[in-house]
C-alpha cells in the first residue's frame, strides 16, 4: 500500500531545506483572501498565479499552487458565515447554519468551527490519500454514469432537509431549482427553455445565480437593519471564542468524521467534487441529528458537516489527479496544467516512476493543513471586523463586489444580469417562505441528474436490468435506502416517544 | 393583502402572483420542451417534473387565498411602507448599477450606485457619500482590473 523507501526520500526532501516550505504561507494567505472574494473561484485564483510558477522548480511550483488550493478551500467559508455569500459552490451548505449563527452574534464560534473542520477534514483526507492513493483511484475509475446518478440522487435528497417551515413550499423551491438547472442544451443535444438567449445554451451560470439567491437577496432584506449582528454585545471579536469554536469540533466527532469520509469519496469522483460533497454531508448531518429542527437556525453541526466535507474533498480530488491524471474539478485541472508546464505528465506513470515526488506533494499538503490553523486563525480574526462595519457601508460595497464577481466569471453582462434576476427572485421566495437554498441545491444537481440519467439510459438501452451489472451502483443505492430507512425509523421512534410523553403529561394533569 | 369581508377570505396577492408567475414559467417550459422533441432523451426528467411542479403549485394556491388561516411561521414578515420602500429602492438602484455599468461605464455606475445605496441605507452626512463612493469605485475597478482578464468599459478610470 505504501512504498517505504519512496516515503523516506519524500521526508528527506521536505526536511532537507526550506525550498519545499517557502511558498506555503504565501500560498495559504493568497488562497484565503481570494477564496473569500465573491466570484473569484479557487480555479481562478490558481490560474492567476499559474504563470508565476513557470520560473520555479517543479516541486515549489506545485506546492505553491496546492497551498493556494488549501487556503482558498477554507477562505470561502468566511463570507459564507459573515455575509451569507458562498463565494464558491463548495461553500453553499456553510451558509445554511453559519450565517444564522453570525446573525445571533455567534460569528466567532461559527468561524472557529469552520476552521477546525476545514483543518481536520483536509488533514485526514491527505493522510488517507498517503496510504490509499492507488486503491482509491482504482475505485474511482470504475464509476460509470449509473454510479454518478446514484451520487447525484443522494445529493438531491438534501432537498428533503432544506424544506424549512413547509414541506410543500420547500419541494416547490427545490423542483424549481432542478428545472432551472436543466435549462439549455442537454447531453443529447436538445435545447430547451433558452428563450433564444445564446448565453443560456450552456445553462444558467450557477455561481452568479447562487450569489443572487443567497447573498444579494439577503442584503436587500438587511436594508432596514443597522448591523449584521443587531445586538451590540454580540459584535465583539474574541480569540477565546474563536478557539472555543475551533475545539467545538471535538464535541461533534461523528459529524466531523462522516463529513470527512463523504468529502474524500465524493471529492475523488471526477465532475462531482466538493460542490456535492458539502451538500450531502450537511444533508446526512441533519437527517441523523437528534434535533434536526435546529438546522438552518444556527446549529454548529451544520457548519462542521459542510466544511469538513468540502475540505476533505481536496484530498479526494488530488488522489484522482495524481494517480489517474484525471482532474476532478477546475482546481486540479490547473495543477495538471502546472505539471505540463514543467514537462511532467500526471497519472499512473507519474506514480510509478516518481512515487517519492507524489509522496512529497502529499506530505507537504499535510504540513499545509497544519499551517492553515495559524494562518486561517489570523485571517478570520481580521475578517471578523466585518460585523462591526455598519450595514449602510457594507450593503453597497458587497452588492458591487458581487456584480464584479459575476462579471469576472464570463466577462459579459450575462453574469451580472443572472445575479440581478436571481437576487430579486431570492428575495421574493424568502419573503413567502420558499427556501432559496433549496433552489440552489436543485440548480446544482438538476443538470447532473438529467445528464447521468440520460447517459445511463443510452448505455443500458433503456433496460432496467442494467443495474444488476453494476455492483457499485447497487451498493450506492443500497446505502442511500438504508440511510433513509434508518432515519425514518429514528423519526418514528421519536414521534412515538413524544406522543407517549404528551399522553403521560395529559394523564397526570 | 386584502380582505374580502363577505366571504372572510384574506388574499395574499403578492404570494398569489409569485405562485402564478412560477406556474406560468413552468407551463411555458413544458410547452417549449415538447415543441423541441417528444423523444425520451429530451423529456426524461423535465416533463414529469414540470407536471409534478404544477400539481404542487395548485396545492399551494389555497394558502394564498386563505392567508389568515396560515400558521405564524408561514406568514410573510410585516413591512411598513418605509421599510418596503427602502427594499424596493435598493433593488431599483441595483438594476441601475447593472444597466449603467455596461452603458455608461463601470466606474461611474459604481460611484452613482454607492452614493444612492448609502443614502437609501440611511447615511446623511453629505461629505461621507462622495468620499466613500469614490474610494469604493477606485478600489473595486482597479482591483478587479488587476485580477480579471476581461475589458471593463470605464468613463474616467
XYZ file of C-alpha atoms in Angstrom:
666
model
C 0.000 0.000 0.000
C 2.846 2.392 0.803
C 6.393 2.373 -0.596
C 8.598 2.991 2.462
C 11.785 3.866 0.533
C 9.886 6.477 -1.524
C 8.311 7.776 1.676
C 11.769 8.085 3.244
C 13.024 10.025 0.205
C 9.984 12.335 0.436
C 10.626 13.022 4.129
C 14.300 13.714 3.339
C 13.282 16.237 0.633
C 10.873 18.005 2.966
C 13.236 18.169 5.930
C 16.388 18.855 3.902
C 15.777 22.561 3.358
C 13.286 25.376 3.061
C 12.706 25.042 -0.690
C 9.608 22.928 -0.204
C 8.137 25.180 2.502
C 8.980 28.734 1.476
C 5.882 29.102 -0.714
C 3.410 27.520 1.672
C 2.450 30.511 3.839
C 2.206 32.991 0.910
C 0.111 30.399 -0.947
C -2.210 29.841 2.015
C -2.684 33.592 2.522
C -3.371 34.185 -1.175
C -5.825 31.283 -1.109
C -7.661 32.594 1.983
C -8.018 36.113 0.531
C -9.018 35.020 -2.976
C -11.336 32.326 -1.657
C -13.132 34.980 0.392
C -13.639 37.288 -2.604
C -17.064 36.739 -4.181
C -16.792 35.471 -7.746
C -13.084 34.686 -7.560
C -13.136 30.906 -7.601
C -10.343 28.629 -6.396
C -9.666 27.791 -10.032
C -9.366 31.450 -10.969
C -7.017 32.184 -8.064
C -4.774 29.290 -9.055
C -4.950 30.175 -12.749
C -3.910 33.773 -11.937
C -0.766 32.550 -10.211
C -0.006 29.721 -12.645
C 2.249 31.844 -14.930
C 4.299 32.844 -11.863
C 5.248 29.197 -11.327
C 6.776 28.889 -14.789
C 10.165 30.053 -13.496
C 10.059 27.949 -10.330
C 11.328 24.406 -9.890
C 8.643 21.718 -10.316
C 8.169 20.914 -6.622
C 7.953 24.502 -5.257
C 5.587 25.359 -8.129
C 3.188 22.531 -7.285
C 3.470 23.243 -3.556
C 2.678 26.937 -4.097
C -0.412 26.073 -6.136
C -1.612 23.391 -3.722
C -1.198 25.916 -0.862
C -3.500 28.311 -2.724
C -5.901 25.373 -3.187
C -5.862 24.587 0.550
C -6.198 28.250 1.621
C -8.990 29.019 -0.825
C -10.907 25.918 0.264
C -11.194 27.470 3.712
C -11.360 31.160 2.653
C -14.793 30.640 1.066
C -16.302 29.921 4.483
C -15.600 33.455 5.772
C -18.070 35.371 3.515
C -20.436 32.377 3.760
C -20.643 32.793 7.536
C -20.412 36.583 7.804
C -22.468 37.671 4.793
C -24.341 34.593 3.541
C -22.201 34.725 0.374
C -20.978 31.347 -0.797
C -18.099 32.599 -2.931
C -17.926 29.123 -4.473
C -20.368 26.242 -4.888
C -18.409 24.281 -2.275
C -19.381 26.768 0.455
C -23.147 26.691 -0.180
C -24.023 24.446 2.775
C -21.796 26.513 5.098
C -24.223 29.432 4.715
C -27.221 27.384 5.946
C -26.155 27.463 9.591
C -23.057 29.687 9.525
C -24.969 32.849 8.641
C -27.797 32.283 11.169
C -25.053 31.800 13.797
C -23.473 35.127 12.760
C -26.852 36.880 12.984
C -27.142 35.594 16.552
C -23.715 37.040 17.397
C -22.038 33.610 17.276
C -19.764 34.511 14.326
C -16.603 33.778 16.358
C -17.813 30.280 17.188
C -19.033 29.627 13.621
C -15.746 30.724 12.031
C -13.703 28.813 14.617
C -15.733 25.655 13.939
C -15.351 26.183 10.180
C -11.572 26.470 10.588
C -11.423 23.432 12.867
C -13.497 21.311 10.495
C -11.518 22.508 7.464
C -8.115 21.805 9.029
C -9.176 18.382 10.324
C -11.046 17.394 7.161
C -8.178 18.310 4.856
C -5.571 16.769 7.183
C -7.370 13.424 7.430
C -8.020 13.359 3.686
C -4.318 13.781 2.871
C -3.293 11.131 5.408
C -5.838 8.742 3.873
C -4.530 9.705 0.440
C -0.984 8.827 1.515
C -1.999 5.258 2.325
C -4.818 4.649 -0.116
C -3.942 6.628 -3.236
C -3.871 3.607 -5.543
C -6.868 1.618 -4.179
C -8.957 4.825 -4.134
C -8.026 5.621 -7.714
C -8.967 2.069 -8.764
C -12.425 2.512 -7.248
C -12.938 5.895 -8.909
C -12.031 4.703 -12.390
C -14.804 2.070 -12.207
C -17.524 4.665 -11.618
C -19.913 4.964 -14.548
C -22.984 7.158 -15.194
C -25.270 4.938 -13.073
C -22.989 5.282 -10.041
C -22.757 9.054 -10.667
C -26.551 9.150 -10.901
C -26.713 7.422 -7.515
C -24.398 10.045 -6.017
C -26.383 12.918 -7.578
C -29.733 11.498 -6.410
C -28.278 11.117 -2.910
C -27.331 14.783 -3.116
C -30.872 15.633 -4.209
C -32.182 14.043 -1.021
C -30.701 17.173 0.522
C -33.888 18.870 -0.655
C -35.760 16.891 1.993
C -33.680 18.501 4.712
C -33.961 22.017 3.298
C -37.709 22.300 3.243
C -37.731 24.904 6.017
C -41.079 25.552 7.680
C -43.242 23.965 4.984
C -42.549 20.723 3.122
C -44.789 21.821 0.230
C -43.005 25.151 -0.273
C -39.594 23.501 0.187
C -40.360 20.976 -2.538
C -41.627 23.703 -4.888
C -38.394 25.642 -4.351
C -36.275 22.512 -4.878
C -38.088 21.420 -8.032
C -37.917 24.979 -9.373
C -34.149 24.773 -8.908
C -33.942 21.388 -10.658
C -35.976 22.757 -13.596
C -33.780 25.864 -13.838
C -30.735 23.553 -13.706
C -31.957 21.721 -16.817
C -32.396 24.860 -18.968
C -30.122 24.891 -22.020
C -28.731 22.114 -24.188
C -28.687 18.642 -22.612
C -26.088 15.994 -23.416
C -28.342 14.549 -26.146
C -28.245 17.939 -27.922
C -31.815 19.134 -27.247
C -32.172 22.860 -26.491
C -34.925 23.825 -24.053
C -36.021 26.945 -22.227
C -33.337 29.225 -23.656
C -35.821 31.870 -24.923
C -33.410 32.386 -27.829
C -30.730 33.773 -25.499
C -27.350 32.339 -26.644
C -25.845 32.695 -23.133
C -28.392 30.146 -21.870
C -27.220 27.418 -24.262
C -24.820 26.165 -21.591
C -27.496 26.584 -18.941
C -27.888 29.142 -16.171
C -24.483 30.014 -14.744
C -24.654 28.609 -11.187
C -22.244 30.940 -9.350
C -23.973 34.292 -10.139
C -27.331 32.579 -9.560
C -26.387 31.303 -6.124
C -24.757 34.624 -5.180
C -28.032 36.323 -6.129
C -30.323 33.797 -4.415
C -28.411 33.599 -1.162
C -26.362 36.778 -0.774
C -27.824 39.713 -2.709
C -31.401 38.791 -1.732
C -30.353 38.734 1.945
C -28.701 42.136 1.575
C -31.988 43.565 0.234
C -33.719 42.375 3.406
C -30.971 43.880 5.575
C -31.587 47.416 4.285
C -33.762 48.047 7.321
C -31.102 46.822 9.788
C -28.080 48.713 11.125
C -25.571 45.863 11.648
C -25.298 42.165 10.657
C -25.406 41.408 14.386
C -28.177 43.563 15.862
C -27.103 43.057 19.457
C -24.240 45.468 20.429
C -22.601 42.990 22.789
C -22.641 40.202 20.190
C -20.467 42.166 17.773
C -17.268 41.654 19.763
C -14.241 39.852 18.367
C -12.797 37.250 20.654
C -9.824 34.980 20.104
C -11.074 32.907 23.026
C -14.455 32.344 21.380
C -12.760 31.568 18.055
C -10.698 28.934 19.846
C -13.757 27.556 21.606
C -15.433 27.286 18.181
C -12.320 25.561 16.833
C -12.354 22.960 19.603
C -16.133 22.539 19.432
C -15.441 20.060 16.625
C -14.280 17.622 19.305
C -17.837 17.518 20.661
C -19.141 16.560 17.220
C -16.724 13.787 16.263
C -19.303 11.668 14.426
C -20.461 14.586 12.305
C -16.847 15.541 11.566
C -15.802 12.001 10.646
C -18.853 11.428 8.450
C -18.302 14.744 6.636
C -14.632 13.917 6.092
C -15.421 10.466 4.715
C -18.125 11.813 2.385
C -15.720 14.526 1.206
C -12.924 12.073 0.403
C -15.178 9.702 -1.550
C -17.167 12.357 -3.409
C -14.141 14.592 -3.966
C -12.383 11.717 -5.698
C -15.252 11.392 -8.178
C -14.430 13.462 -11.278
C -17.072 16.030 -12.193
C -18.867 15.847 -8.849
C -16.401 17.114 -6.249
C -16.741 19.464 -3.324
C -19.921 21.194 -4.551
C -21.910 17.986 -3.987
C -19.844 16.747 -1.025
C -20.739 19.693 1.246
C -24.462 19.354 0.450
C -24.505 15.591 1.006
C -22.620 15.875 4.251
C -24.988 18.603 5.521
C -27.979 16.524 4.494
C -26.684 13.435 6.313
C -25.824 15.502 9.420
C -29.340 16.902 9.567
C -31.077 13.616 8.902
C -29.176 11.799 11.638
C -29.217 14.620 14.209
C -31.095 14.393 17.497
C -32.523 17.871 16.865
C -32.953 18.211 13.064
C -35.282 21.196 13.535
C -32.378 23.312 14.840
C -30.569 23.016 11.487
C -30.866 26.134 9.353
C -31.287 28.201 12.509
C -27.657 28.227 13.618
C -26.594 24.675 14.542
C -22.799 24.410 14.640
C -23.023 20.814 13.359
C -24.261 22.205 10.028
C -21.065 24.267 9.678
C -18.840 21.356 10.724
C -20.534 18.930 8.333
C -20.247 21.290 5.363
C -16.677 22.445 5.995
C -15.218 19.031 6.833
C -16.658 17.655 3.570
C -15.556 20.469 1.263
C -12.032 20.465 2.705
C -11.576 16.700 2.667
C -12.775 16.582 -0.931
C -9.476 18.359 -1.772
C -7.589 15.196 -0.806
C -10.007 13.066 -2.816
C -9.628 15.168 -5.949
C -5.829 15.125 -5.555
C -5.963 11.308 -5.465
C -7.684 11.145 -8.848
C -5.349 13.751 -10.276
C -2.098 12.193 -9.057
C -2.993 8.544 -9.622
C -5.041 8.756 -12.795
C -4.182 12.147 -14.280
C -7.919 12.985 -14.274
C -8.803 16.438 -12.924
C -11.757 16.126 -10.527
C -12.530 19.833 -10.996
C -11.148 23.175 -12.194
C -8.504 23.477 -9.478
C -6.924 20.098 -10.160
C -7.060 20.894 -13.885
C -4.842 23.941 -13.172
C -2.496 21.672 -11.205
C -2.282 19.328 -14.185
C -1.507 22.363 -16.350
C 1.331 23.209 -13.941
C 2.591 19.620 -14.334
C 2.544 20.112 -18.111
C 4.370 23.461 -17.822
C 7.233 21.530 -16.232
C 7.045 18.683 -18.738
C 5.621 16.277 -16.186
C 2.587 14.148 -17.066
C 0.322 13.209 -14.158
C -1.238 9.781 -13.978
C -0.245 6.137 -13.440
C 3.237 6.592 -14.975
C 3.952 9.538 -12.684
C 3.031 7.457 -9.633
C 5.139 4.509 -10.862
C 8.228 6.485 -11.763
C 8.115 9.392 -9.287
C 6.490 7.935 -6.212
C 8.812 9.956 -3.969
C 7.643 13.229 -5.620
C 3.992 12.207 -5.211
C 4.612 11.437 -1.534
C 6.454 14.750 -1.118
C 3.437 16.622 -2.519
C 1.021 14.708 -0.261
C 3.178 15.118 2.869
C 3.619 18.809 2.142
C -0.158 19.070 1.905
C -0.368 17.543 5.377
C 2.008 20.292 6.538
C -0.131 22.913 4.759
C -3.189 21.732 6.691
C -1.321 22.170 9.979
C -0.121 25.635 8.930
C -3.662 26.541 7.870
C -4.565 26.663 11.561
C -2.417 29.743 12.475
C -2.827 31.387 9.046
C -6.591 30.815 8.974
C -6.936 31.912 12.594
C -5.259 35.261 11.891
C -7.261 35.656 8.702
C -10.652 35.102 10.315
C -9.741 37.277 13.284
C -9.250 40.265 10.982
C -12.066 39.294 8.591
C -14.465 39.222 11.561
C -14.169 43.011 11.778
C -16.835 42.988 9.070
C -19.533 42.515 11.723
C -18.516 45.862 13.223
C -18.990 47.716 9.918
C -22.417 49.411 9.690
C -24.630 47.834 7.035
C -25.125 51.174 5.284
C -21.481 50.887 4.146
C -21.421 47.125 3.764
C -24.524 46.729 1.566
C -23.401 48.924 -1.394
C -19.861 47.501 -1.272
C -20.907 43.852 -1.104
C -23.562 44.276 -3.810
C -20.991 45.982 -6.042
C -18.349 43.328 -5.424
C -20.858 40.565 -6.189
C -21.607 42.246 -9.545
C -17.865 42.453 -10.283
C -17.512 38.809 -9.244
C -20.340 37.793 -11.574
C -18.710 39.776 -14.409
C -15.332 38.162 -13.686
C -16.724 34.715 -14.470
C -17.590 35.305 -18.116
C -16.566 38.854 -18.981
C -20.042 39.681 -20.244
C -23.258 41.245 -18.976
C -24.749 37.730 -18.665
C -23.206 37.174 -15.210
C -24.441 40.445 -13.631
C -27.865 40.030 -15.300
C -28.164 36.485 -13.873
C -27.145 37.790 -10.451
C -29.753 40.556 -10.620
C -32.576 38.239 -11.705
C -31.850 35.662 -9.016
C -31.362 38.339 -6.343
C -34.920 39.595 -6.885
C -36.261 36.023 -7.185
C -34.448 35.058 -3.968
C -35.962 37.979 -2.061
C -39.487 37.192 -3.282
C -39.095 33.477 -2.482
C -37.705 34.033 1.006
C -40.448 36.597 1.749
C -43.067 33.893 1.088
C -41.060 31.219 2.976
C -39.807 29.255 -0.032
C -36.198 28.359 0.942
C -33.806 29.856 -1.675
C -31.192 27.314 -0.519
C -33.395 24.520 -1.931
C -33.448 26.321 -5.309
C -29.629 26.435 -5.217
C -29.307 22.722 -4.416
C -31.801 21.850 -7.149
C -29.913 24.002 -9.643
C -26.543 22.475 -8.803
C -27.811 18.909 -9.094
C -30.622 19.155 -11.666
C -28.375 19.159 -14.726
C -26.139 16.464 -13.253
C -29.089 14.133 -12.519
C -30.511 14.595 -16.021
C -27.187 14.075 -17.784
C -26.258 10.969 -15.819
C -29.780 9.515 -16.199
C -29.550 10.150 -19.925
C -26.142 8.509 -20.253
C -27.360 5.526 -18.221
C -30.405 5.215 -20.479
C -28.199 5.332 -23.588
C -25.682 2.771 -22.267
C -28.336 0.379 -20.949
C -30.585 0.838 -23.982
C -33.405 1.526 -21.535
C -33.200 -1.886 -19.774
C -33.768 -1.638 -16.029
C -31.826 -4.869 -15.516
C -28.618 -2.946 -16.282
C -28.384 -2.036 -12.595
C -27.599 -5.695 -11.772
C -24.468 -5.446 -13.913
C -23.216 -2.565 -11.737
C -22.433 -3.743 -8.192
C -21.047 -0.292 -7.311
C -24.352 1.349 -8.188
C -26.277 -1.297 -6.231
C -24.072 -0.521 -3.218
C -24.665 3.246 -3.545
C -28.454 2.859 -3.877
C -28.477 0.278 -1.048
C -26.660 2.619 1.356
C -28.873 5.510 0.293
C -32.036 3.498 1.022
C -30.539 2.142 4.244
C -29.742 5.679 5.369
C -33.316 6.764 4.560
C -34.822 3.744 6.338
C -32.718 4.298 9.455
C -33.686 7.975 9.527
C -37.369 7.105 9.139
C -37.070 4.558 11.975
C -35.423 7.075 14.307
C -38.051 9.718 13.427
C -40.910 7.272 14.067
C -39.371 6.252 17.380
C -39.005 9.893 18.403
C -42.581 10.677 17.369
C -43.862 7.707 19.412
C -41.838 8.821 22.451
C -43.149 12.374 22.112
C -46.734 11.116 21.854
C -46.233 8.917 24.905
C -44.798 11.855 26.888
C -47.750 14.040 25.886
C -50.216 11.319 26.927
C -48.424 10.893 30.273
C -48.419 14.666 30.833
C -52.135 14.812 29.999
C -52.993 11.943 32.360
C -51.015 13.430 35.287
C -52.591 16.858 34.854
C -53.079 41.653 1.488
C -56.734 42.379 1.030
C -59.779 41.080 2.862
C -62.951 40.084 1.046
C -65.207 40.691 4.008
C -68.369 38.935 2.865
C -66.605 35.576 2.472
C -63.994 36.225 5.199
C -61.204 35.451 2.775
C -57.879 37.248 3.002
C -55.950 37.056 -0.260
C -52.181 37.484 -0.218
C -51.863 38.989 -3.691
C -48.050 39.076 -3.635
C -47.844 35.367 -2.865
C -50.569 34.535 -5.393
C -48.738 36.499 -8.080
C -45.477 34.703 -7.267
C -47.138 31.271 -7.496
C -48.890 32.182 -10.757
C -45.641 33.513 -12.247
C -43.797 30.278 -11.395
C -46.711 28.238 -12.780
C -46.728 30.289 -15.993
C -42.988 29.768 -16.463
C -43.322 26.033 -15.752
C -46.131 25.696 -18.331
C -44.137 27.637 -20.876
C -41.043 25.484 -20.190
C -43.077 22.293 -20.612
C -44.565 23.573 -23.885
C -41.128 24.641 -25.121
C -39.659 21.249 -24.208
C -42.422 19.360 -26.019
C -42.119 21.606 -29.067
C -38.423 20.683 -29.373
C -38.923 16.904 -29.310
C -41.030 14.240 -27.648
C -38.093 11.799 -27.573
C -37.430 10.382 -24.080
C -33.875 11.731 -24.285
C -35.445 15.195 -24.155
C -38.377 14.640 -21.815
C -36.861 12.072 -19.421
C -36.618 14.288 -16.322
C -38.101 17.656 -17.228
C -41.600 16.592 -18.337
C -42.576 14.605 -15.230
C -41.000 17.254 -13.021
C -42.968 20.077 -14.713
C -46.221 18.165 -14.186
C -45.331 17.460 -10.538
C -44.418 21.108 -10.080
C -47.788 22.278 -11.450
C -49.603 19.910 -9.063
C -47.601 21.274 -6.109
C -48.280 24.866 -7.179
C -52.002 24.088 -7.420
C -51.809 22.722 -3.874
C -50.273 25.953 -2.565
C -52.879 28.281 -4.112
C -55.399 27.795 -1.261
C -52.672 29.084 1.094
C -52.566 32.336 -0.917
C -56.338 32.749 -0.839
C -56.884 31.867 2.819
C -53.747 33.568 4.112
C -55.326 34.235 7.536
C -55.551 30.505 8.227
C -51.787 30.015 7.909
C -49.603 29.423 10.970
C -47.401 32.360 12.050
C -44.190 30.840 10.664
C -45.681 30.848 7.145
C -46.839 34.465 7.295
C -44.614 36.922 5.404
C -42.665 39.397 7.515
C -44.716 42.520 8.177
C -43.140 45.521 6.475
C -44.279 49.103 6.872
C -44.438 51.442 3.888
C -40.970 52.946 4.570
C -39.317 49.558 5.094
C -40.812 48.158 1.886
C -39.948 51.365 0.017
C -36.292 51.076 1.058
C -36.086 47.469 -0.176
C -37.719 48.415 -3.469
C -35.381 51.416 -3.804
C -32.209 49.336 -3.285
C -33.488 46.773 -5.815
C -34.080 49.533 -8.385
C -30.665 51.031 -7.635
C -29.156 47.561 -8.185
C -30.932 47.335 -11.558
C -29.487 50.784 -12.312
C -25.984 49.594 -11.363
C -26.073 46.615 -13.734
C -27.535 48.745 -16.534
C -25.159 51.701 -16.093
C -22.011 49.551 -15.865
C -22.473 48.404 -19.435
C -23.895 51.638 -20.865
C -22.116 54.483 -19.050
C -19.071 52.736 -17.606
C -18.127 50.578 -14.631
C -16.562 53.477 -12.724
C -19.434 55.937 -12.942
C -22.014 53.176 -12.440
C -20.365 52.016 -9.215
C -19.874 55.604 -7.978
C -23.535 56.501 -8.515
C -24.777 53.211 -7.021
C -22.657 53.681 -3.902
C -23.962 57.249 -3.453
C -27.593 56.167 -3.886
C -27.069 52.958 -1.839
C -25.561 54.891 1.074
C -28.472 57.337 1.013
C -31.101 54.567 0.923
C -29.387 52.732 3.783
C -29.501 55.825 5.966
C -26.271 57.775 5.505
C -26.985 61.521 5.617
C -23.546 63.162 6.006
C -23.088 64.938 2.648
C -19.284 64.603 2.582
C -19.177 60.904 3.527
C -21.167 59.822 0.498
C -18.869 61.077 -2.312
C -15.670 60.199 -0.415
C -16.811 56.640 0.370
C -18.298 56.131 -3.100
C -15.113 57.460 -4.748
C -12.817 55.222 -2.707
C -15.012 52.166 -3.300
C -15.058 52.866 -7.042
C -11.276 53.190 -7.334
C -10.563 50.094 -5.210
C -13.173 47.957 -6.965
C -12.374 48.981 -10.532
C -8.582 48.973 -10.195
C -8.569 45.824 -8.036
C -10.710 43.789 -10.386
C -8.826 45.165 -13.417
C -5.706 43.573 -11.939
C -7.427 40.249 -11.313
C -9.790 39.809 -14.227
C -8.553 39.262 -17.778
C -11.647 40.886 -19.360
C -12.002 44.510 -20.537
C -14.042 46.795 -18.288
C -15.613 49.757 -20.054
C -14.865 52.840 -17.929
C -15.640 56.514 -18.426
C -12.806 58.027 -16.362
C -10.603 55.362 -14.737
